[in-house]
Amino acid sequence: MQRPGPFSTLYGRVLAPLPGRAGGAASGGGGNSWGVPGSHVQLPGRSQFGAGSTSTGAREANSVCPGPSAMSKAEEAKKLAGRAAVENHVRNNQVLGIGSGSTIVHAVQRIAERVKQENLNLVCIPTSFQFTHPSPSLQDSHILARQLILQYGLTLSDLDRHPEIDLAIDGADEVDADLNLIKGGGGCLTQEKIVAGNASRFIVIADFRKDSKNLGDQWHKGIPIEVIPMACVPVSRTVTQKFGGVIELRMAVNKAGPVVTDNGNFILDWKFDRVHKWSEVNTAIKMIPGVVDTGLFINMAERVYFGMQDGSVNMREKPF
Ligand code: 5RP
């Protein structure tokens, strides 16, 4: 359970649901709202898909895996999206940005398969050290993004050695009609934005539940804002005074006190109460002293692959 802290007492009012939204908001607590009972994301050594799967496409991948009875529709959709992105965009001799979350695991699995099958020479830059999976089935386990790369035998690097990334692949918490994203449900938004921002191509993978017309239609946990700890109260006041809504300090689940990011900062979840001009709001929030970055990814995604409930993959592309 969330433990109210000093800041959540000040700013942690329960947000009234927006018109047309189902349900109210709940505090992030280091995870996101897409916990899927029965979902499984397997790390090597705990294979659910069968060792050495040789499928080459999303459709084919579907055919060699347990059906929806063994794997939830959402988890299957994540897998379809992840594999489709890898099929379509990963090429030999690339520097890859590897996102955080549960969806990216499927992409990394497919990357590892292709490295073996095609002897690809790839270098991977992680977007997080640690990601706590929200699924109840993995409540106590931690998927380490950096660890994921290592566990799959991929080549780990960093922006010091490889400052130019060819392709970044990452998940998202929500995608709007213009391919603007909310990210940071797992608290990794700053490193994710650094990696995506230094990539020639940024491709997003998601399941059907993340597809929205407007930000906030599906994702009710707000926009994460990473802040320097001493700035939590002033940033909260400034954001709500300027733009409305309510702000909650994200509290840890298995630790007393706030979530501390990989960068040693706190996360404020801003539960906005209306649709904004996100580009302007993002710039304004970033100008507030103490803000490190926001989970708004504006005009960054080039393509989004959505795994669908019927086993297909929908691709949406932004015209540039
Ligand atoms: C972490 C993120 C993730 O990409 C986002 O939360 C999606 O996660 P998942 O793939 O588990 O749904 O932004 O900071």
XYZ file of C-alpha atoms and ligand atoms in Angstrom:
334
model
C 0.000 0.000 0.000
C 1.037 3.578 -0.546
C 2.214 5.383 2.522
C 1.320 9.032 2.542
C 4.365 11.212 2.944
C 4.686 14.875 3.761
C 4.290 15.956 0.167
C 1.466 13.644 -0.695
C -0.368 15.076 2.320
C -0.012 18.492 0.803
C -0.680 17.648 -2.790
C -1.952 14.126 -2.825
C -5.659 14.763 -3.098
C -7.589 12.148 -4.943
C -8.220 13.373 -8.417
C -11.782 13.439 -9.612
C -11.971 11.362 -12.789
C -11.962 13.381 -15.969
C -15.168 13.327 -17.940
C -15.263 10.146 -19.921
C -12.548 8.481 -17.882
C -13.210 5.206 -16.258
C -12.116 5.031 -12.652
C -10.013 7.370 -10.586
C -6.341 7.900 -10.283
C -4.044 5.912 -8.138
C -0.550 6.781 -7.089
C 2.269 5.373 -9.180
C 4.357 3.768 -6.490
C 7.101 2.765 -8.862
C 4.958 0.823 -11.269
C 2.289 1.549 -13.770
C -1.366 0.742 -14.029
C -1.055 -2.048 -16.492
C -0.481 -4.859 -14.052
C -1.998 -7.882 -15.731
C -2.966 -10.785 -13.555
C -1.415 -13.885 -14.959
C 1.011 -12.069 -17.218
C 4.486 -13.466 -17.452
C 7.621 -11.897 -18.669
C 10.318 -14.476 -18.753
C 13.960 -13.947 -18.277
C 16.424 -16.479 -19.630
C 16.377 -19.608 -17.592
C 12.673 -19.216 -16.872
C 11.582 -19.726 -20.432
C 7.919 -19.804 -21.163
C 8.210 -19.670 -24.920
C 10.460 -22.645 -25.400
C 14.194 -22.388 -25.638
C 15.679 -21.530 -28.977
C 12.529 -20.301 -30.625
C 13.388 -19.552 -34.219
C 10.376 -17.570 -35.258
C 11.099 -14.656 -37.522
C 8.011 -12.490 -37.287
C 5.263 -11.358 -35.018
C 2.732 -13.652 -36.616
C 5.080 -16.576 -36.525
C 6.060 -15.750 -32.984
C 2.422 -15.956 -32.086
C 2.135 -19.408 -33.504
C 4.935 -20.920 -31.437
C 3.763 -19.470 -28.144
C 1.081 -20.386 -25.696
C -2.287 -18.930 -26.672
C -4.297 -16.370 -24.767
C -5.276 -18.947 -22.185
C -1.659 -19.291 -21.121
C -0.616 -15.739 -21.769
C -2.894 -12.758 -21.264
C -4.076 -10.867 -24.325
C -2.111 -7.839 -23.189
C 1.086 -9.761 -22.710
C 0.650 -11.424 -26.082
C 0.045 -7.997 -27.614
C 3.250 -6.648 -26.067
C 5.125 -9.532 -27.557
C 3.661 -8.970 -31.012
C 4.586 -5.289 -30.913
C 8.090 -5.889 -29.606
C 8.901 -8.512 -32.165
C 7.418 -6.556 -35.056
C 9.587 -3.540 -34.234
C 12.710 -5.682 -34.086
C 11.891 -7.385 -37.390
C 11.316 -4.103 -39.158
C 14.063 -1.912 -37.769
C 17.000 -3.823 -36.330
C 19.894 -4.184 -38.762
C 23.503 -5.295 -38.540
C 26.086 -2.930 -37.018
C 23.596 -0.761 -35.162
C 23.864 0.978 -31.830
C 20.529 0.313 -30.110
C 18.813 2.166 -27.291
C 16.989 -0.339 -25.114
C 13.955 0.969 -23.247
C 12.537 -0.002 -19.888
C 9.444 -1.882 -18.853
C 7.738 -5.149 -19.553
C 7.127 -4.678 -23.284
C 10.777 -4.150 -24.102
C 11.590 -7.575 -22.700
C 9.929 -9.127 -25.736
C 11.943 -6.952 -28.090
C 15.171 -7.866 -26.337
C 14.294 -11.548 -26.572
C 13.854 -11.210 -30.318
C 17.024 -9.138 -30.677
C 18.947 -11.877 -28.891
C 17.463 -14.528 -31.167
C 18.430 -12.552 -34.254
C 21.936 -11.900 -32.978
C 22.392 -15.652 -32.695
C 20.675 -16.588 -35.929
C 22.100 -13.836 -38.124
C 25.340 -13.182 -36.283
C 24.418 -9.522 -35.930
C 26.905 -7.087 -34.497
C 24.895 -4.841 -32.159
C 25.680 -2.596 -29.230
C 23.000 -1.830 -26.645
C 22.582 1.283 -24.490
C 20.164 0.785 -21.565
C 17.665 3.410 -20.440
C 17.547 2.311 -16.853
C 19.431 0.427 -14.300
C 16.378 -1.028 -12.707
C 12.730 -1.460 -13.517
C 10.275 -2.907 -11.067
C 7.638 -4.852 -12.922
C 4.076 -3.996 -11.933
C 2.645 -7.413 -12.668
C 1.376 -9.214 -9.574
C 3.047 -12.349 -10.867
C 6.394 -10.622 -10.672
C 5.658 -8.430 -7.705
C 8.860 -9.210 -5.902
C 11.180 -9.500 -8.839
C 13.052 -6.741 -10.529
C 13.697 -6.608 -14.225
C 16.933 -4.755 -14.625
C 17.138 -3.096 -18.030
C 20.903 -3.140 -17.935
C 20.718 -6.650 -16.561
C 18.352 -7.671 -19.333
C 20.947 -6.754 -21.945
C 23.602 -8.695 -20.083
C 21.416 -11.707 -19.403
C 20.600 -12.054 -23.064
C 24.270 -11.938 -23.918
C 24.026 -8.647 -25.781
C 26.829 -6.109 -25.860
C 26.334 -3.434 -23.221
C 27.638 0.057 -23.785
C 26.891 3.627 -22.770
C 26.607 7.104 -24.229
C 30.233 7.893 -23.376
C 31.409 5.250 -25.808
C 28.472 5.387 -28.207
C 26.897 8.850 -28.135
C 25.159 8.293 -31.466
C 22.346 5.769 -31.343
C 20.929 4.396 -34.583
C 17.673 3.120 -33.194
C 15.958 3.363 -29.817
C 13.060 1.050 -28.989
C 10.961 1.659 -25.899
C 7.514 1.143 -24.410
C 5.065 3.852 -23.384
C 2.306 4.341 -20.883
C 0.074 6.145 -23.358
C 0.229 7.322 -26.975
C -2.033 10.057 -28.349
C -3.256 10.635 -31.887
C -0.158 12.734 -32.698
C 2.203 10.098 -31.265
C 2.942 12.184 -28.219
C 3.693 9.910 -25.298
C 3.432 9.680 -21.572
C 6.347 7.681 -20.255
C 7.864 7.131 -16.848
C 5.370 4.755 -15.288
C 8.449 2.826 -14.256
C 10.284 5.960 -13.198
C 12.936 5.834 -15.919
C 11.753 8.832 -17.930
C 14.909 10.928 -17.824
C 17.286 8.271 -19.058
C 14.676 7.100 -21.549
C 14.418 10.622 -22.941
C 18.172 11.034 -23.121
C 18.515 7.808 -25.082
C 15.551 8.512 -27.375
C 16.733 12.073 -27.912
C 20.125 10.865 -29.064
C 18.750 8.247 -31.430
C 18.307 8.737 -35.148
C 15.095 6.749 -34.946
C 12.801 6.288 -31.968
C 10.310 3.436 -32.257
C 7.672 2.727 -29.627
C 6.106 -0.618 -28.807
C 2.886 -0.990 -26.853
C -0.183 -3.091 -26.389
C -3.649 -2.015 -27.473
C -4.491 -0.469 -24.072
C -2.011 2.367 -24.582
C -3.635 3.717 -27.736
C -5.515 6.980 -27.008
C -6.910 9.941 -28.864
C -5.883 12.343 -26.100
C -3.371 11.844 -23.333
C -5.302 10.952 -20.215
C -7.990 8.946 -22.003
C -6.469 5.666 -20.897
C -3.635 6.516 -18.529
C -4.911 7.874 -15.227
C -1.731 8.046 -13.233
C -0.668 11.398 -14.543
C 2.477 12.749 -16.080
C 5.643 11.887 -14.178
C 7.985 14.769 -13.433
C 11.441 13.942 -12.125
C 12.562 16.562 -9.612
C 15.526 17.323 -7.416
C 14.253 16.274 -3.959
C 14.526 19.716 -2.327
C 12.335 21.203 -5.078
C 9.340 18.904 -4.617
C 7.041 21.380 -2.885
C 7.843 24.457 -5.007
C 7.579 22.488 -8.235
C 4.253 20.984 -7.135
C 2.888 24.412 -6.262
C 4.051 26.005 -9.499
C 2.686 23.264 -11.735
C -0.740 23.146 -10.097
C -1.031 26.941 -9.884
C -0.174 27.318 -13.572
C -1.878 24.315 -15.049
C -4.351 22.963 -12.486
C -4.740 19.336 -11.556
C -3.142 17.717 -8.536
C 0.299 16.404 -7.833
C 1.338 13.382 -5.834
C 4.795 12.478 -4.736
C 5.326 8.928 -5.915
C 5.821 6.697 -2.921
C 7.807 3.487 -2.905
C 6.040 0.201 -2.402
C 8.678 -1.920 -0.733
C 10.473 0.917 0.994
C 9.290 3.620 3.362
C 9.280 7.002 1.678
C 9.382 8.256 -1.877
C 10.524 6.418 -4.975
C 14.127 7.409 -5.666
C 15.041 7.348 -9.335
C 18.206 5.903 -10.846
C 19.457 9.485 -10.785
C 18.779 9.993 -7.064
C 15.724 12.181 -7.586
C 12.011 12.031 -6.714
C 9.028 11.670 -9.020
C 5.929 13.830 -8.927
C 2.895 12.449 -10.730
C 0.892 15.331 -12.127
C -2.736 14.351 -12.547
C -3.843 16.944 -15.030
C -7.521 17.802 -15.272
C -7.804 18.779 -18.915
C -6.151 18.353 -22.273
C -3.360 20.903 -22.740
C -1.115 22.075 -25.514
C 1.427 19.513 -24.470
C 4.420 20.972 -26.239
C 3.990 24.319 -24.474
C 3.223 22.747 -21.115
C 6.224 20.459 -21.382
C 8.551 23.370 -22.104
C 7.074 25.443 -19.286
C 7.396 22.658 -16.729
C 10.965 21.972 -17.763
C 11.801 25.614 -17.072
C 10.746 25.367 -13.414
C 13.858 25.263 -11.232
C 14.389 21.798 -9.830
C 12.664 19.936 -12.659
C 14.974 17.391 -14.239
C 12.607 16.219 -16.961
C 9.040 15.211 -17.656
C 7.452 12.043 -18.937
C 5.987 13.944 -21.875
C 7.696 12.789 -25.068
C 6.546 15.334 -27.615
C 7.290 14.840 -31.305
C 9.871 12.220 -30.531
C 8.309 8.942 -31.637
C 8.569 8.171 -35.304
C 6.445 5.046 -35.264
C 4.387 3.127 -32.776
C 3.635 -0.580 -33.047
C 0.516 -1.615 -31.157
C -0.041 -5.293 -30.527
C -3.765 -5.863 -30.864
C -6.201 -8.181 -29.148
C -6.888 -10.099 -32.349
C -3.232 -11.033 -32.794
C -2.460 -8.375 -35.379
C -0.054 -5.448 -35.119
C -1.169 -1.899 -35.906
C 1.519 0.523 -36.916
C 1.010 4.264 -36.612
C 3.479 6.679 -38.068
C 3.965 10.386 -37.676
C 4.371 12.282 -40.928
C 7.535 14.368 -40.654
C 9.249 3.242 -17.802
C 8.461 3.478 -19.018
C 7.919 2.294 -19.702
O 8.349 2.261 -21.014
C 6.428 2.373 -19.644
O 6.040 2.447 -18.272
C 5.774 1.160 -20.288
O 6.006 0.034 -19.516
P 5.409 -1.378 -19.908
O 6.092 -1.805 -21.161
O 5.727 -2.259 -18.732
O 3.926 -1.201 -20.097
O 8.249 4.569 -19.472
O 9.680 4.461 -17.254
